[in-house]
Amino acid sequence: MKKSLATIIMAGVLLASHQAWPQEKTLTLWSHWGEEPAKVNFMHAAINEFQAKTGIAISISWIDKQALLEKLPFALDTAEPDITYLDHGFSHPRIVRSLADLGDLQVKERVDQSWALVPIAFEGSVKNFLAIEGLSNAIYYNKDLFKQAGISLPQDRPVANDEFLNLIRTLRAAGITPIGEGAADRSVKAGLPIINTIFRYAGPEKIGKLLAGEIDFADPDVTSGLAFWKQIVDAQGYDKDKAFTLGLVDGIYEVTDGRAAMGFCGTFFYSKYAGTEHDRGNIGVLDWFSVPNGKGNDFYEISWVAGYGVNKNGKHVAEAKQFLEFLLTPAAAVLWRQYVQSPYPLTTDNLGETSLYSQLAAQRKAQQPSPVGFTYQSFAGLAAQKMWEKVSKDFIEGKLSIEEFISNMNSRLK
């Protein structure tokens, strides 16, 4: 029996396809991003594109973060997962010793100057953690409320501190709550604007010494930062009755839904603001204001703290590394910018200028990454950290003077 030409062609196509991917493989990946739709969409899009390029499939298991922390110390002694989510909290020795060395990853594109393959602690300098999510901080604002109050922002420079204070007063005079806070379920968030303001005056060197207890809060630059934020508090920058009753997400909704004009937040939560900006076009982003002769004016904070690692006991180590290499390509960076809109390691030129992070990155072109992380860092002593959380809230609620703030903090630094 003669075969038709169409049958022969189809057989050839199938054979070529089979020869291109002689052994289809499916990697296993564990992550806790399941409750973050923007990152779920990114991962699915990245995996689909990776599979289209390589023929390698990846099956994701979304696991609660605490459950993931508990499972990994034992799971990584076995062949699954091939790839796992990691951040600096995943430092259990059994996890770290099971991670493959990523020092041989091929990075062909330009990367952010603050980024590197970051080794998780306890195992020397082995590069075992590919960080792809950057954590920074910014001031998000509701464009409609700014317009309602008649506020125009400078386009060619950062807002200065006196302009920021006047902005607070203008909003309040217009009957608008200037700052929406959501710190009820985040222990370090209330103090975020205070430590950023101190940083602008004091700069990275002094901030490093302050966190280490080598200088105290009576330092003139530190005091200047506190004095400025006291003016924000006295100008009724916060709704004090509401400031610490809302959780993080509800605090964000205060701004996106027009009940408050501004919010201070980390870029881990860009997507919550960016989604509103995409749908309504009413969210903008500002870098921190500059201060006269500020030692921190020329710096910004960014930490690369969340990403993925490879199980060295897995069956597909080479293929797992291949996926991580894909995450360091412009194709993956474009997907991250599209879905997540937060800092990404690559600085390739074709990422577009449509996201909130693009706005912030443009503002920071004249700055450099701070050599010292400070917003989410702990003070050297746990007692000092607990005091910081307490006095930050008391200060914002108007319960403490500058002198009392300094005295309380210094009592725990000693």
PDB file of C-alpha atoms in Angstrom, residues 31 292 311 356 364:
ATOM      1  CA  SER A  31       7.980  27.651  45.736  1.00  0.00           C
ATOM      2  CA  PRO A 292      20.501  69.618  52.838  1.00  0.00           C
ATOM      3  CA  ASN A 311      19.266  20.447  44.779  1.00  0.00           C
ATOM      4  CA  LEU A 356       6.418  51.609  38.261  1.00  0.00           C
ATOM      5  CA  ARG A 364      17.941  56.647  40.750  1.00  0.00           C
TER       6      ARG A 364
END
